[in-house]
C-alpha cells in the first residue's frame, strides 16, 4: 500500500511530535494509543491504528525508567510499527501479532537512537551555556529548540525512510521473519501486557472506580454501539461522577479527604 503526499506529510508531522513528546511528556503524543491512532487517521485506516495502538499501549504500561536504565522507546515503536502494519496491508490477527513483535524490536532499536541524540545534546548544552555566559537569552532559547528538534528527528527520519520503502519489500521482510521470532515476541509481549494490566488494576482498586471497570466489560460486547458512542457514554459517566463527587465534598463537613487518593485528585479537578 502506497501513501499519498498528504499522508506522508501528516505522518512525518505526527512522528516529529511523538519524538519530541517522548522527552516533554506534556501532550502524550508518544503514547501508542495516540500515535498509532494519528498514523491511522493520516493514512485513512483509523480503526486499524486504534486497534494496534490499544494493543501496544498495554505493552507500554509496563515500560518505565528505573534509575539510570531508560525504558524502551515507545515513540519509535508506535510510529514505525503503525506504518509497517498499514503499509503491509495485512489487518488480520496474524498481521497485528507481527506488527506488535516488530514494535518490541523497534523499541529496543530506539534506545540506540536515544543514546546518539542524548550524546549530541551534551554538545548542544555546552553551546547553550556559552550563550548564557554572554547574556544571550535568544541563543539559549535557540539551542533548547535545537535539542528538542533533534528528539523529533530521531523518530521522523526513520518514519520517513519507512514511508518510501516499497510495500512489497516491507511485506517480504515481514514474511521472512522466522516463526520462532514472531511467536517468541508475542509471548514476551503478552507477559509485559500482564504487567500493564496489573498496574491498571492497582490504580483502579478503589470503590469509586471499580464500577467503571466492570461497566466497561458490560458495554464491550454491544456490537451496535460505535466507538464514538462508547466514548460519549464514558465521558458522560465521568462528568456525572465528578459532579456527584463535588457535591458530596461540599456538604460542609470540613474534611474533604475520602481515604482514597485517586478520588481526592478527581475531587480537586
PDB file of C-alpha atoms in Angstrom:
ATOM      1  CA  UNK A   1       0.000   0.000   0.000  1.00  0.00           C
ATOM      2  CA  UNK A   2       1.455   3.315  -1.120  1.00  0.00           C
ATOM      3  CA  UNK A   3       0.688   6.605   0.637  1.00  0.00           C
ATOM      4  CA  UNK A   4      -0.256   9.942  -0.883  1.00  0.00           C
ATOM      5  CA  UNK A   5       1.884  13.046  -0.489  1.00  0.00           C
ATOM      6  CA  UNK A   6      -0.557  14.485   2.053  1.00  0.00           C
ATOM      7  CA  UNK A   7      -0.472  11.263   4.081  1.00  0.00           C
ATOM      8  CA  UNK A   8       3.337  11.280   4.060  1.00  0.00           C
ATOM      9  CA  UNK A   9       3.429  14.883   5.332  1.00  0.00           C
ATOM     10  CA  UNK A  10       0.884  14.172   8.079  1.00  0.00           C
ATOM     11  CA  UNK A  11       2.731  11.027   9.178  1.00  0.00           C
ATOM     12  CA  UNK A  12       6.018  12.928   9.374  1.00  0.00           C
ATOM     13  CA  UNK A  13       4.358  15.638  11.481  1.00  0.00           C
ATOM     14  CA  UNK A  14       2.937  13.004  13.849  1.00  0.00           C
ATOM     15  CA  UNK A  15       6.323  11.267  14.038  1.00  0.00           C
ATOM     16  CA  UNK A  16       8.098  14.562  14.786  1.00  0.00           C
ATOM     17  CA  UNK A  17       5.617  15.418  17.549  1.00  0.00           C
ATOM     18  CA  UNK A  18       5.879  11.911  19.017  1.00  0.00           C
ATOM     19  CA  UNK A  19       9.671  12.179  19.143  1.00  0.00           C
ATOM     20  CA  UNK A  20       9.536  15.485  20.995  1.00  0.00           C
ATOM     21  CA  UNK A  21       6.801  14.271  23.335  1.00  0.00           C
ATOM     22  CA  UNK A  22       8.884  11.274  24.369  1.00  0.00           C
ATOM     23  CA  UNK A  23      11.032  13.868  26.178  1.00  0.00           C
ATOM     24  CA  UNK A  24       8.477  16.529  27.113  1.00  0.00           C
ATOM     25  CA  UNK A  25       5.700  14.226  28.388  1.00  0.00           C
ATOM     26  CA  UNK A  26       3.223  17.097  28.100  1.00  0.00           C
ATOM     27  CA  UNK A  27       0.658  16.171  25.434  1.00  0.00           C
ATOM     28  CA  UNK A  28       1.450  12.406  25.341  1.00  0.00           C
ATOM     29  CA  UNK A  29       1.697  12.155  21.537  1.00  0.00           C
ATOM     30  CA  UNK A  30       4.277   9.411  22.005  1.00  0.00           C
ATOM     31  CA  UNK A  31       1.832   7.070  23.735  1.00  0.00           C
ATOM     32  CA  UNK A  32       0.945   4.158  21.397  1.00  0.00           C
ATOM     33  CA  UNK A  33      -2.820   4.643  21.677  1.00  0.00           C
ATOM     34  CA  UNK A  34      -2.405   8.243  20.435  1.00  0.00           C
ATOM     35  CA  UNK A  35       0.492   7.882  17.984  1.00  0.00           C
ATOM     36  CA  UNK A  36      -0.898   4.786  16.246  1.00  0.00           C
ATOM     37  CA  UNK A  37      -4.371   6.319  16.066  1.00  0.00           C
ATOM     38  CA  UNK A  38      -2.985   9.501  14.497  1.00  0.00           C
ATOM     39  CA  UNK A  39      -0.954   7.480  11.996  1.00  0.00           C
ATOM     40  CA  UNK A  40      -4.100   5.519  11.131  1.00  0.00           C
ATOM     41  CA  UNK A  41      -6.072   8.755  10.756  1.00  0.00           C
ATOM     42  CA  UNK A  42      -3.405  10.284   8.499  1.00  0.00           C
ATOM     43  CA  UNK A  43      -3.325   7.214   6.244  1.00  0.00           C
ATOM     44  CA  UNK A  44      -7.062   6.557   6.156  1.00  0.00           C
ATOM     45  CA  UNK A  45      -7.015   3.487   8.432  1.00  0.00           C
ATOM     46  CA  UNK A  46      -8.196   4.924  11.728  1.00  0.00           C
ATOM     47  CA  UNK A  47      -9.807   1.755  13.113  1.00  0.00           C
ATOM     48  CA  UNK A  48      -6.717  -0.359  12.393  1.00  0.00           C
ATOM     49  CA  UNK A  49      -4.495   2.268  14.032  1.00  0.00           C
ATOM     50  CA  UNK A  50      -6.673   2.364  17.143  1.00  0.00           C
ATOM     51  CA  UNK A  51      -6.645  -1.431  17.460  1.00  0.00           C
ATOM     52  CA  UNK A  52      -2.864  -1.613  17.109  1.00  0.00           C
ATOM     53  CA  UNK A  53      -2.388   1.347  19.458  1.00  0.00           C
ATOM     54  CA  UNK A  54      -4.578  -0.240  22.117  1.00  0.00           C
ATOM     55  CA  UNK A  55      -2.568  -3.461  21.983  1.00  0.00           C
ATOM     56  CA  UNK A  56       0.753  -1.608  22.148  1.00  0.00           C
ATOM     57  CA  UNK A  57      -0.471   0.651  24.961  1.00  0.00           C
ATOM     58  CA  UNK A  58      -0.781  -2.369  27.240  1.00  0.00           C
ATOM     59  CA  UNK A  59       2.848  -3.135  26.487  1.00  0.00           C
ATOM     60  CA  UNK A  60       3.932   0.449  27.113  1.00  0.00           C
ATOM     61  CA  UNK A  61       2.257   0.441  30.528  1.00  0.00           C
ATOM     62  CA  UNK A  62       4.945  -1.969  31.658  1.00  0.00           C
ATOM     63  CA  UNK A  63       7.776   0.187  30.318  1.00  0.00           C
ATOM     64  CA  UNK A  64       9.252   2.528  32.904  1.00  0.00           C
ATOM     65  CA  UNK A  65      12.569   4.233  33.600  1.00  0.00           C
ATOM     66  CA  UNK A  66      14.265   2.589  36.561  1.00  0.00           C
ATOM     67  CA  UNK A  67      17.235   4.536  37.884  1.00  0.00           C
ATOM     68  CA  UNK A  68      19.685   5.134  35.053  1.00  0.00           C
ATOM     69  CA  UNK A  69      18.040   2.441  32.898  1.00  0.00           C
ATOM     70  CA  UNK A  70      15.950   4.038  30.141  1.00  0.00           C
ATOM     71  CA  UNK A  71      12.708   2.347  29.113  1.00  0.00           C
ATOM     72  CA  UNK A  72      12.237   1.130  25.527  1.00  0.00           C
ATOM     73  CA  UNK A  73      11.390   3.870  23.035  1.00  0.00           C
ATOM     74  CA  UNK A  74       7.592   3.908  22.835  1.00  0.00           C
ATOM     75  CA  UNK A  75       7.556   6.753  20.289  1.00  0.00           C
ATOM     76  CA  UNK A  76       9.578   4.988  17.600  1.00  0.00           C
ATOM     77  CA  UNK A  77       7.851   1.682  18.337  1.00  0.00           C
ATOM     78  CA  UNK A  78       4.396   3.223  17.925  1.00  0.00           C
ATOM     79  CA  UNK A  79       5.053   5.241  14.778  1.00  0.00           C
ATOM     80  CA  UNK A  80       7.173   2.704  12.926  1.00  0.00           C
ATOM     81  CA  UNK A  81       5.016  -0.328  13.737  1.00  0.00           C
ATOM     82  CA  UNK A  82       1.865   1.548  12.677  1.00  0.00           C
ATOM     83  CA  UNK A  83       3.484   2.475   9.357  1.00  0.00           C
ATOM     84  CA  UNK A  84       4.647  -1.104   8.760  1.00  0.00           C
ATOM     85  CA  UNK A  85       1.260  -2.515   9.801  1.00  0.00           C
ATOM     86  CA  UNK A  86      -0.706  -0.250   7.450  1.00  0.00           C
ATOM     87  CA  UNK A  87       1.832  -0.416   4.632  1.00  0.00           C
ATOM     88  CA  UNK A  88       1.801  -4.222   4.649  1.00  0.00           C
ATOM     89  CA  UNK A  89      -1.992  -4.215   4.286  1.00  0.00           C
ATOM     90  CA  UNK A  90      -2.465  -7.333   6.421  1.00  0.00           C
ATOM     91  CA  UNK A  91      -5.020  -6.317   9.056  1.00  0.00           C
ATOM     92  CA  UNK A  92      -5.688  -9.826  10.319  1.00  0.00           C
ATOM     93  CA  UNK A  93      -4.857 -11.076  13.798  1.00  0.00           C
ATOM     94  CA  UNK A  94      -1.618 -12.566  12.495  1.00  0.00           C
ATOM     95  CA  UNK A  95      -0.692  -9.237  10.937  1.00  0.00           C
ATOM     96  CA  UNK A  96      -1.220  -7.500  14.272  1.00  0.00           C
ATOM     97  CA  UNK A  97       0.972 -10.040  16.040  1.00  0.00           C
ATOM     98  CA  UNK A  98       3.776  -9.392  13.544  1.00  0.00           C
ATOM     99  CA  UNK A  99       3.330  -5.625  13.980  1.00  0.00           C
ATOM    100  CA  UNK A 100       3.489  -5.961  17.776  1.00  0.00           C
ATOM    101  CA  UNK A 101       6.612  -8.138  17.543  1.00  0.00           C
ATOM    102  CA  UNK A 102       8.141  -5.539  15.226  1.00  0.00           C
ATOM    103  CA  UNK A 103       7.251  -2.790  17.699  1.00  0.00           C
ATOM    104  CA  UNK A 104       9.088  -4.550  20.522  1.00  0.00           C
ATOM    105  CA  UNK A 105      12.173  -4.859  18.327  1.00  0.00           C
ATOM    106  CA  UNK A 106      11.959  -1.231  17.214  1.00  0.00           C
ATOM    107  CA  UNK A 107      11.579  -0.104  20.823  1.00  0.00           C
ATOM    108  CA  UNK A 108      14.964  -1.654  21.549  1.00  0.00           C
ATOM    109  CA  UNK A 109      16.478  -0.085  18.430  1.00  0.00           C
ATOM    110  CA  UNK A 110      15.061   3.246  19.574  1.00  0.00           C
ATOM    111  CA  UNK A 111      17.230   3.055  22.679  1.00  0.00           C
ATOM    112  CA  UNK A 112      20.318   3.231  20.453  1.00  0.00           C
ATOM    113  CA  UNK A 113      18.978   6.295  18.655  1.00  0.00           C
ATOM    114  CA  UNK A 114      18.150   7.858  22.005  1.00  0.00           C
ATOM    115  CA  UNK A 115      21.738   7.357  23.161  1.00  0.00           C
ATOM    116  CA  UNK A 116      23.017   9.059  19.998  1.00  0.00           C
ATOM    117  CA  UNK A 117      20.709  12.055  20.430  1.00  0.00           C
ATOM    118  CA  UNK A 118      21.475  12.356  24.150  1.00  0.00           C
ATOM    119  CA  UNK A 119      25.193  12.342  23.352  1.00  0.00           C
ATOM    120  CA  UNK A 120      24.598  15.114  20.812  1.00  0.00           C
ATOM    121  CA  UNK A 121      22.639  17.000  23.467  1.00  0.00           C
ATOM    122  CA  UNK A 122      25.821  17.308  25.547  1.00  0.00           C
ATOM    123  CA  UNK A 123      27.354  19.449  22.789  1.00  0.00           C
ATOM    124  CA  UNK A 124      24.123  21.455  22.499  1.00  0.00           C
ATOM    125  CA  UNK A 125      24.074  22.107  26.261  1.00  0.00           C
ATOM    126  CA  UNK A 126      27.627  23.478  26.106  1.00  0.00           C
ATOM    127  CA  UNK A 127      26.553  25.838  23.325  1.00  0.00           C
ATOM    128  CA  UNK A 128      23.613  26.990  25.443  1.00  0.00           C
ATOM    129  CA  UNK A 129      25.984  27.558  28.384  1.00  0.00           C
ATOM    130  CA  UNK A 130      28.204  29.773  26.238  1.00  0.00           C
ATOM    131  CA  UNK A 131      25.184  31.786  25.129  1.00  0.00           C
ATOM    132  CA  UNK A 132      24.109  32.147  28.771  1.00  0.00           C
ATOM    133  CA  UNK A 133      27.569  33.410  29.770  1.00  0.00           C
ATOM    134  CA  UNK A 134      27.241  36.098  27.119  1.00  0.00           C
ATOM    135  CA  UNK A 135      23.768  37.051  28.319  1.00  0.00           C
ATOM    136  CA  UNK A 136      22.283  35.929  25.003  1.00  0.00           C
ATOM    137  CA  UNK A 137      18.844  34.700  26.031  1.00  0.00           C
ATOM    138  CA  UNK A 138      17.751  34.144  22.440  1.00  0.00           C
ATOM    139  CA  UNK A 139      20.773  31.931  21.941  1.00  0.00           C
ATOM    140  CA  UNK A 140      19.847  29.828  24.980  1.00  0.00           C
ATOM    141  CA  UNK A 141      16.304  29.513  23.666  1.00  0.00           C
ATOM    142  CA  UNK A 142      17.591  28.626  20.189  1.00  0.00           C
ATOM    143  CA  UNK A 143      19.767  25.770  21.457  1.00  0.00           C
ATOM    144  CA  UNK A 144      16.870  24.466  23.531  1.00  0.00           C
ATOM    145  CA  UNK A 145      14.785  24.272  20.368  1.00  0.00           C
ATOM    146  CA  UNK A 146      17.644  22.574  18.537  1.00  0.00           C
ATOM    147  CA  UNK A 147      17.866  19.879  21.219  1.00  0.00           C
ATOM    148  CA  UNK A 148      14.105  19.383  21.108  1.00  0.00           C
ATOM    149  CA  UNK A 149      14.091  19.211  17.299  1.00  0.00           C
ATOM    150  CA  UNK A 150      16.797  16.550  17.435  1.00  0.00           C
ATOM    151  CA  UNK A 151      14.490  14.391  19.526  1.00  0.00           C
ATOM    152  CA  UNK A 152      11.725  14.864  16.971  1.00  0.00           C
ATOM    153  CA  UNK A 153      14.009  13.987  14.052  1.00  0.00           C
ATOM    154  CA  UNK A 154      15.049  10.857  15.936  1.00  0.00           C
ATOM    155  CA  UNK A 155      11.603   9.439  15.112  1.00  0.00           C
ATOM    156  CA  UNK A 156      10.697  11.429  11.987  1.00  0.00           C
ATOM    157  CA  UNK A 157      13.721  10.318   9.943  1.00  0.00           C
ATOM    158  CA  UNK A 158      13.154   6.541  10.425  1.00  0.00           C
ATOM    159  CA  UNK A 159       9.434   7.115   9.767  1.00  0.00           C
ATOM    160  CA  UNK A 160      10.234   8.921   6.517  1.00  0.00           C
ATOM    161  CA  UNK A 161      12.508   6.100   5.407  1.00  0.00           C
ATOM    162  CA  UNK A 162       9.788   3.546   6.098  1.00  0.00           C
ATOM    163  CA  UNK A 163       7.274   5.617   4.128  1.00  0.00           C
ATOM    164  CA  UNK A 164       9.370   5.461   0.963  1.00  0.00           C
ATOM    165  CA  UNK A 165      10.269   1.779   1.185  1.00  0.00           C
ATOM    166  CA  UNK A 166       8.121  -0.170  -1.333  1.00  0.00           C
ATOM    167  CA  UNK A 167       5.211  -2.082   0.168  1.00  0.00           C
ATOM    168  CA  UNK A 168       6.407  -5.297  -1.458  1.00  0.00           C
ATOM    169  CA  UNK A 169       9.751  -5.003   0.316  1.00  0.00           C
ATOM    170  CA  UNK A 170       8.007  -4.484   3.662  1.00  0.00           C
ATOM    171  CA  UNK A 171       5.748  -7.472   3.069  1.00  0.00           C
ATOM    172  CA  UNK A 172       8.654  -9.713   2.085  1.00  0.00           C
ATOM    173  CA  UNK A 173      10.684  -8.611   5.106  1.00  0.00           C
ATOM    174  CA  UNK A 174       7.800  -9.448   7.442  1.00  0.00           C
ATOM    175  CA  UNK A 175       7.222 -12.803   5.803  1.00  0.00           C
ATOM    176  CA  UNK A 176      10.939 -13.588   6.094  1.00  0.00           C
ATOM    177  CA  UNK A 177      10.816 -13.317   9.881  1.00  0.00           C
ATOM    178  CA  UNK A 178      11.203 -16.799  11.376  1.00  0.00           C
ATOM    179  CA  UNK A 179       8.223 -18.247  13.198  1.00  0.00           C
ATOM    180  CA  UNK A 180      10.176 -18.705  16.434  1.00  0.00           C
ATOM    181  CA  UNK A 181      10.946 -14.983  16.449  1.00  0.00           C
ATOM    182  CA  UNK A 182       7.376 -13.772  15.957  1.00  0.00           C
ATOM    183  CA  UNK A 183       5.947 -16.300  18.412  1.00  0.00           C
ATOM    184  CA  UNK A 184       8.644 -15.525  20.982  1.00  0.00           C
ATOM    185  CA  UNK A 185       7.990 -11.802  20.704  1.00  0.00           C
ATOM    186  CA  UNK A 186       4.252 -12.400  21.036  1.00  0.00           C
ATOM    187  CA  UNK A 187       4.768 -14.484  24.189  1.00  0.00           C
ATOM    188  CA  UNK A 188       7.176 -11.951  25.675  1.00  0.00           C
ATOM    189  CA  UNK A 189       4.812  -9.132  24.787  1.00  0.00           C
ATOM    190  CA  UNK A 190       1.960 -10.980  26.474  1.00  0.00           C
ATOM    191  CA  UNK A 191       3.978 -11.188  29.679  1.00  0.00           C
ATOM    192  CA  UNK A 192       4.557  -7.437  29.598  1.00  0.00           C
ATOM    193  CA  UNK A 193       0.832  -6.916  28.960  1.00  0.00           C
ATOM    194  CA  UNK A 194       0.166  -8.774  32.212  1.00  0.00           C
ATOM    195  CA  UNK A 195       2.322  -6.206  33.991  1.00  0.00           C
ATOM    196  CA  UNK A 196       0.364  -3.421  32.332  1.00  0.00           C
ATOM    197  CA  UNK A 197      -2.948  -4.960  33.399  1.00  0.00           C
ATOM    198  CA  UNK A 198      -1.642  -5.290  36.948  1.00  0.00           C
ATOM    199  CA  UNK A 199      -0.686  -1.593  37.016  1.00  0.00           C
ATOM    200  CA  UNK A 200      -4.113  -0.558  35.717  1.00  0.00           C
ATOM    201  CA  UNK A 201      -5.973  -2.762  38.199  1.00  0.00           C
ATOM    202  CA  UNK A 202      -3.767  -1.498  41.032  1.00  0.00           C
ATOM    203  CA  UNK A 203      -4.710   2.060  40.071  1.00  0.00           C
ATOM    204  CA  UNK A 204      -8.420   1.195  39.818  1.00  0.00           C
ATOM    205  CA  UNK A 205      -8.642  -0.843  43.008  1.00  0.00           C
ATOM    206  CA  UNK A 206     -10.859   1.703  44.742  1.00  0.00           C
ATOM    207  CA  UNK A 207     -14.552   1.644  45.499  1.00  0.00           C
ATOM    208  CA  UNK A 208     -15.099   4.787  43.428  1.00  0.00           C
ATOM    209  CA  UNK A 209     -13.540   3.440  40.222  1.00  0.00           C
ATOM    210  CA  UNK A 210     -14.407  -0.274  40.282  1.00  0.00           C
ATOM    211  CA  UNK A 211     -17.944   0.342  38.876  1.00  0.00           C
ATOM    212  CA  UNK A 212     -16.465   1.945  35.755  1.00  0.00           C
ATOM    213  CA  UNK A 213     -14.139  -1.048  35.329  1.00  0.00           C
ATOM    214  CA  UNK A 214     -16.997  -3.553  35.327  1.00  0.00           C
ATOM    215  CA  UNK A 215     -19.209  -1.257  33.271  1.00  0.00           C
ATOM    216  CA  UNK A 216     -16.586  -1.299  30.529  1.00  0.00           C
ATOM    217  CA  UNK A 217     -16.767  -5.084  30.314  1.00  0.00           C
ATOM    218  CA  UNK A 218     -20.566  -4.887  30.225  1.00  0.00           C
ATOM    219  CA  UNK A 219     -20.574  -2.425  27.316  1.00  0.00           C
ATOM    220  CA  UNK A 220     -17.811  -4.122  25.325  1.00  0.00           C
ATOM    221  CA  UNK A 221     -19.976  -6.926  23.775  1.00  0.00           C
ATOM    222  CA  UNK A 222     -22.583  -4.466  22.461  1.00  0.00           C
ATOM    223  CA  UNK A 223     -21.708  -4.504  18.766  1.00  0.00           C
ATOM    224  CA  UNK A 224     -24.383  -1.975  17.871  1.00  0.00           C
ATOM    225  CA  UNK A 225     -22.537   0.765  19.725  1.00  0.00           C
ATOM    226  CA  UNK A 226     -19.850   2.525  17.715  1.00  0.00           C
ATOM    227  CA  UNK A 227     -16.534   3.585  19.196  1.00  0.00           C
ATOM    228  CA  UNK A 228     -17.706   7.206  19.255  1.00  0.00           C
ATOM    229  CA  UNK A 229     -20.903   6.261  21.104  1.00  0.00           C
ATOM    230  CA  UNK A 230     -18.931   4.279  23.656  1.00  0.00           C
ATOM    231  CA  UNK A 231     -16.594   7.237  24.171  1.00  0.00           C
ATOM    232  CA  UNK A 232     -19.548   9.584  24.677  1.00  0.00           C
ATOM    233  CA  UNK A 233     -21.012   7.225  27.288  1.00  0.00           C
ATOM    234  CA  UNK A 234     -17.685   7.087  29.130  1.00  0.00           C
ATOM    235  CA  UNK A 235     -17.305  10.870  29.014  1.00  0.00           C
ATOM    236  CA  UNK A 236     -20.829  11.421  30.343  1.00  0.00           C
ATOM    237  CA  UNK A 237     -20.305   8.927  33.165  1.00  0.00           C
ATOM    238  CA  UNK A 238     -17.032  10.647  34.108  1.00  0.00           C
ATOM    239  CA  UNK A 239     -18.725  14.064  34.178  1.00  0.00           C
ATOM    240  CA  UNK A 240     -21.586  12.700  36.286  1.00  0.00           C
ATOM    241  CA  UNK A 241     -19.122  11.111  38.695  1.00  0.00           C
ATOM    242  CA  UNK A 242     -17.120  14.308  39.051  1.00  0.00           C
ATOM    243  CA  UNK A 243     -20.252  16.362  39.664  1.00  0.00           C
ATOM    244  CA  UNK A 244     -21.543  13.936  42.265  1.00  0.00           C
ATOM    245  CA  UNK A 245     -18.158  13.839  43.978  1.00  0.00           C
ATOM    246  CA  UNK A 246     -18.017  17.625  44.046  1.00  0.00           C
ATOM    247  CA  UNK A 247     -21.494  17.898  45.559  1.00  0.00           C
ATOM    248  CA  UNK A 248     -20.653  15.260  48.130  1.00  0.00           C
ATOM    249  CA  UNK A 249     -17.494  17.138  49.160  1.00  0.00           C
ATOM    250  CA  UNK A 250     -19.398  20.414  49.577  1.00  0.00           C
ATOM    251  CA  UNK A 251     -21.553  19.257  52.467  1.00  0.00           C
ATOM    252  CA  UNK A 252     -19.754  21.459  54.980  1.00  0.00           C
ATOM    253  CA  UNK A 253     -18.170  18.629  56.928  1.00  0.00           C
ATOM    254  CA  UNK A 254     -14.792  20.350  56.761  1.00  0.00           C
ATOM    255  CA  UNK A 255     -12.968  17.125  55.878  1.00  0.00           C
ATOM    256  CA  UNK A 256     -12.657  16.585  52.131  1.00  0.00           C
ATOM    257  CA  UNK A 257     -10.389  13.525  52.348  1.00  0.00           C
ATOM    258  CA  UNK A 258     -12.202  10.298  51.473  1.00  0.00           C
ATOM    259  CA  UNK A 259      -9.304   7.986  52.258  1.00  0.00           C
ATOM    260  CA  UNK A 260      -8.930   7.380  48.506  1.00  0.00           C
ATOM    261  CA  UNK A 261      -6.016   9.304  46.888  1.00  0.00           C
ATOM    262  CA  UNK A 262      -7.407   8.918  43.354  1.00  0.00           C
ATOM    263  CA  UNK A 263     -10.829  10.110  44.481  1.00  0.00           C
ATOM    264  CA  UNK A 264      -9.288  13.143  46.183  1.00  0.00           C
ATOM    265  CA  UNK A 265      -7.406  14.042  42.996  1.00  0.00           C
ATOM    266  CA  UNK A 266     -10.594  13.789  40.943  1.00  0.00           C
ATOM    267  CA  UNK A 267     -12.393  15.939  43.503  1.00  0.00           C
ATOM    268  CA  UNK A 268      -9.712  18.612  43.139  1.00  0.00           C
ATOM    269  CA  UNK A 269     -10.340  18.694  39.397  1.00  0.00           C
TER     270      UNK A 269
END
